[in-house]
PDB file of C-alpha atoms in Angstrom:
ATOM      1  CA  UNK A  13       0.000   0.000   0.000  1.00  0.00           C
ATOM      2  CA  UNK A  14       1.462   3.439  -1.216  1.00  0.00           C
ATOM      3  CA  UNK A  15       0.864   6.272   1.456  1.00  0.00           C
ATOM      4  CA  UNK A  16       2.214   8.746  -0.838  1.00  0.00           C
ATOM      5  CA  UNK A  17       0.140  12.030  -0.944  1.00  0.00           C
ATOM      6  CA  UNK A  18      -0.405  14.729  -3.696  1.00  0.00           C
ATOM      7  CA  UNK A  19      -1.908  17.783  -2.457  1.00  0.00           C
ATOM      8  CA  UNK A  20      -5.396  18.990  -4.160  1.00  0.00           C
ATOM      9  CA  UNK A  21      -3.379  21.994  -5.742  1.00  0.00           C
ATOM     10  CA  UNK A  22      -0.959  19.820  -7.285  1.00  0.00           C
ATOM     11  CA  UNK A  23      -3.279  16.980  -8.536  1.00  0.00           C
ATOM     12  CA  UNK A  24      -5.448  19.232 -10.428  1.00  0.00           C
ATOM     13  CA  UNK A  25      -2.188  21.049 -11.944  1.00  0.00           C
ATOM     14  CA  UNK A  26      -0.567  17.151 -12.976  1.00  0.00           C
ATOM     15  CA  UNK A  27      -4.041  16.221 -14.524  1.00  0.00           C
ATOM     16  CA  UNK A  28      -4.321  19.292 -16.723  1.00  0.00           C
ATOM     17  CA  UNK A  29      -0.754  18.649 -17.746  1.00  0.00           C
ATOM     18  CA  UNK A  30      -1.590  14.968 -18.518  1.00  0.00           C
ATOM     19  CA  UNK A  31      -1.888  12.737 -15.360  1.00  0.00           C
ATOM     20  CA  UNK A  32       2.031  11.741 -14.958  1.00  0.00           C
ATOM     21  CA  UNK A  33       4.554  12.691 -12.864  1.00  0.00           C
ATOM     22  CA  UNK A  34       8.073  11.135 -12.200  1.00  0.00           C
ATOM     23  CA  UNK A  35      10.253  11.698  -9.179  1.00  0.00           C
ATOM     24  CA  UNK A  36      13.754  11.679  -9.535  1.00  0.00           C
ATOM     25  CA  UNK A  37      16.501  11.304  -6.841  1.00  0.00           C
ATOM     26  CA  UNK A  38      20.231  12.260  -7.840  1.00  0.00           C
ATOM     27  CA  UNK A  39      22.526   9.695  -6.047  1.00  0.00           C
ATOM     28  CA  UNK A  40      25.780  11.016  -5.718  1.00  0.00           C
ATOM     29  CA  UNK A  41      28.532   9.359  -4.975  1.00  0.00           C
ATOM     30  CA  UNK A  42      32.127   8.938  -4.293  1.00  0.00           C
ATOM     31  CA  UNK A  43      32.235  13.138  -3.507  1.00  0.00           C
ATOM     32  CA  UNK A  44      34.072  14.405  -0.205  1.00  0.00           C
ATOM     33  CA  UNK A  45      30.851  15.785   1.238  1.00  0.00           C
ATOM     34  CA  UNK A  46      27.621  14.253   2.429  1.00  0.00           C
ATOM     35  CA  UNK A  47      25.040  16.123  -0.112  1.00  0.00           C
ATOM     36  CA  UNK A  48      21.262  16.653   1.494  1.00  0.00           C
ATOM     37  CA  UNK A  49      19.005  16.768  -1.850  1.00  0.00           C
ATOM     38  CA  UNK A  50      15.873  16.111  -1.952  1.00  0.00           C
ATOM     39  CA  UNK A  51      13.779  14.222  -4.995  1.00  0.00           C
ATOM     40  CA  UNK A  52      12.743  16.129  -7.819  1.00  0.00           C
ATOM     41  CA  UNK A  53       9.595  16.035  -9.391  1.00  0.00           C
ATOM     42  CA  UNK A  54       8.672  16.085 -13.262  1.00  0.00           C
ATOM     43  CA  UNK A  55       5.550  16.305 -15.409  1.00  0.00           C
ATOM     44  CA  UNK A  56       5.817  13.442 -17.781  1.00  0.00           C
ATOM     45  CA  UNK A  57       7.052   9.991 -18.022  1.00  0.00           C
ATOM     46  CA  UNK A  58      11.120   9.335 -17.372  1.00  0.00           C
ATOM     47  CA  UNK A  59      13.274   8.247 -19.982  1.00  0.00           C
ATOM     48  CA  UNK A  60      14.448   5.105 -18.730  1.00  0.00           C
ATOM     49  CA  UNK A  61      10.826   3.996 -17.044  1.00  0.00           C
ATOM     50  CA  UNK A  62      12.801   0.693 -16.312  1.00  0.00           C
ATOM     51  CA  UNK A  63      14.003   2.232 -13.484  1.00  0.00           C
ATOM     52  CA  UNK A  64      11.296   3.666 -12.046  1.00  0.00           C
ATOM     53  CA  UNK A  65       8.117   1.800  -9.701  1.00  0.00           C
ATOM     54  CA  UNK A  66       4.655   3.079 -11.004  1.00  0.00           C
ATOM     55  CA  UNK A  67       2.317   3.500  -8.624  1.00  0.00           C
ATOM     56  CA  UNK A  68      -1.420   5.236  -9.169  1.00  0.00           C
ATOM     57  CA  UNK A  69      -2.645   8.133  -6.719  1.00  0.00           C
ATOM     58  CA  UNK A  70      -5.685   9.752  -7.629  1.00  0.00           C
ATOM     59  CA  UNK A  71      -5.821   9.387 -11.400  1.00  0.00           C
ATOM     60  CA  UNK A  72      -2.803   9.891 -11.359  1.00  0.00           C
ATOM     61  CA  UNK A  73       0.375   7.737 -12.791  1.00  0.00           C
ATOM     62  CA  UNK A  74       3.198   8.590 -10.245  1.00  0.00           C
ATOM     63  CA  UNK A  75       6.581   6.748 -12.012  1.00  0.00           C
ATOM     64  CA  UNK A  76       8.883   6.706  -8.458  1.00  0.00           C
ATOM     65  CA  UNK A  77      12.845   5.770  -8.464  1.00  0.00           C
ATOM     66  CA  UNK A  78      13.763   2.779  -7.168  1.00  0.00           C
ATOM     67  CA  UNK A  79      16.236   4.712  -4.678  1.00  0.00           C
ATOM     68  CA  UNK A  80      12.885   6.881  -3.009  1.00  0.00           C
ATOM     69  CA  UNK A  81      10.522   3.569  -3.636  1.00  0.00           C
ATOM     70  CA  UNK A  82      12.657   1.669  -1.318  1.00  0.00           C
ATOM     71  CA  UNK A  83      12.734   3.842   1.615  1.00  0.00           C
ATOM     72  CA  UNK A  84       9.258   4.815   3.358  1.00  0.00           C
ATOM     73  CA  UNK A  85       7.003   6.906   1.567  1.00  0.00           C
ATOM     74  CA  UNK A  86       4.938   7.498   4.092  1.00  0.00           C
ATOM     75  CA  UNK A  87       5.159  10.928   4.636  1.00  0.00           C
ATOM     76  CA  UNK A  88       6.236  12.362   1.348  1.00  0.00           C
ATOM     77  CA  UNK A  89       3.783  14.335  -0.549  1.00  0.00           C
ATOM     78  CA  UNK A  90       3.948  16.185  -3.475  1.00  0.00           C
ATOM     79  CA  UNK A  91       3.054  19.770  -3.696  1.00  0.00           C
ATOM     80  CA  UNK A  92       2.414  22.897  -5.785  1.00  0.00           C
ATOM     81  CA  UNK A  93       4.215  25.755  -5.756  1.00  0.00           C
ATOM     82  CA  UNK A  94       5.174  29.068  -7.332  1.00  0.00           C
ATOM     83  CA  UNK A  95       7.757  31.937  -8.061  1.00  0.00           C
ATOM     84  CA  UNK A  96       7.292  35.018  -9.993  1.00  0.00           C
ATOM     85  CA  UNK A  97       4.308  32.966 -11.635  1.00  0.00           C
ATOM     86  CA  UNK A  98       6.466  30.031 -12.625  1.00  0.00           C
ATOM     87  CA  UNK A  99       4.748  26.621 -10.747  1.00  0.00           C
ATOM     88  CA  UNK A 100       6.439  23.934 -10.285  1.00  0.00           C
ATOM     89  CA  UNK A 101       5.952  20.409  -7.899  1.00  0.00           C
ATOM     90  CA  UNK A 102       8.156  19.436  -4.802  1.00  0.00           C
ATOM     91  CA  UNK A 103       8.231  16.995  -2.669  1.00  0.00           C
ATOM     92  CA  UNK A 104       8.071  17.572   0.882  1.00  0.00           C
ATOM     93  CA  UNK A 105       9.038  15.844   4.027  1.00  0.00           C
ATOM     94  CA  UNK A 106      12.122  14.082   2.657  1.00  0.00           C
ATOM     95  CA  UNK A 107      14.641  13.420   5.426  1.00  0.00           C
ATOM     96  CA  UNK A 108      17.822  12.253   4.671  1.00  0.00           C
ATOM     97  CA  UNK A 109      19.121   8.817   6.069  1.00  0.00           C
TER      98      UNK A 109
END
């Protein structure tokens, strides 16, 4: 059971754009410092979907890493923001291992 959460903001905003979103986490490794990033999320379908878990929230097809799919999703949702009229999905309450 996926207890992944898209706020109402951000589901109507993926479903005009076509009902798919992908999250993407950038593993970095061998590097001298211990980076704190968080997923990013896309509108669309990845690349390389052989990578990715699909899992369906609300209408919506949500195509997760295998890196964040893995750890507890439990209290990650995905929200809706904006800057200088620019929007543009996060996900929030990532916490670093």
């Amino acid at each position: 059971m996926c207890y992944l959460k898209i706020s109402d903001a951000a589901k109507e905003y993926i479903l005009k754009k076509g009902g798919n979103i992908y999250i993407k986490y950038h593993d970095i490794r061998n590097c001298c410092i211990e980076p704190n990033l968080t997923p990013e999320v896309f509108i669309g379908t990845p690349s390389n979907p052989e990578k990715y878990y699909v899992i369906g929230v609300d209408k919506i097809n949500v195509y997760v890493d295998s890196i964040i799919y893995e750890r507890e999703l439990e209290n990650l949702t995905i929200e809706l923001k904006s800057f200088l009229g620019i929007k543009y999905l996060v996900v929030s309450g990532w916490k670093v291992i």
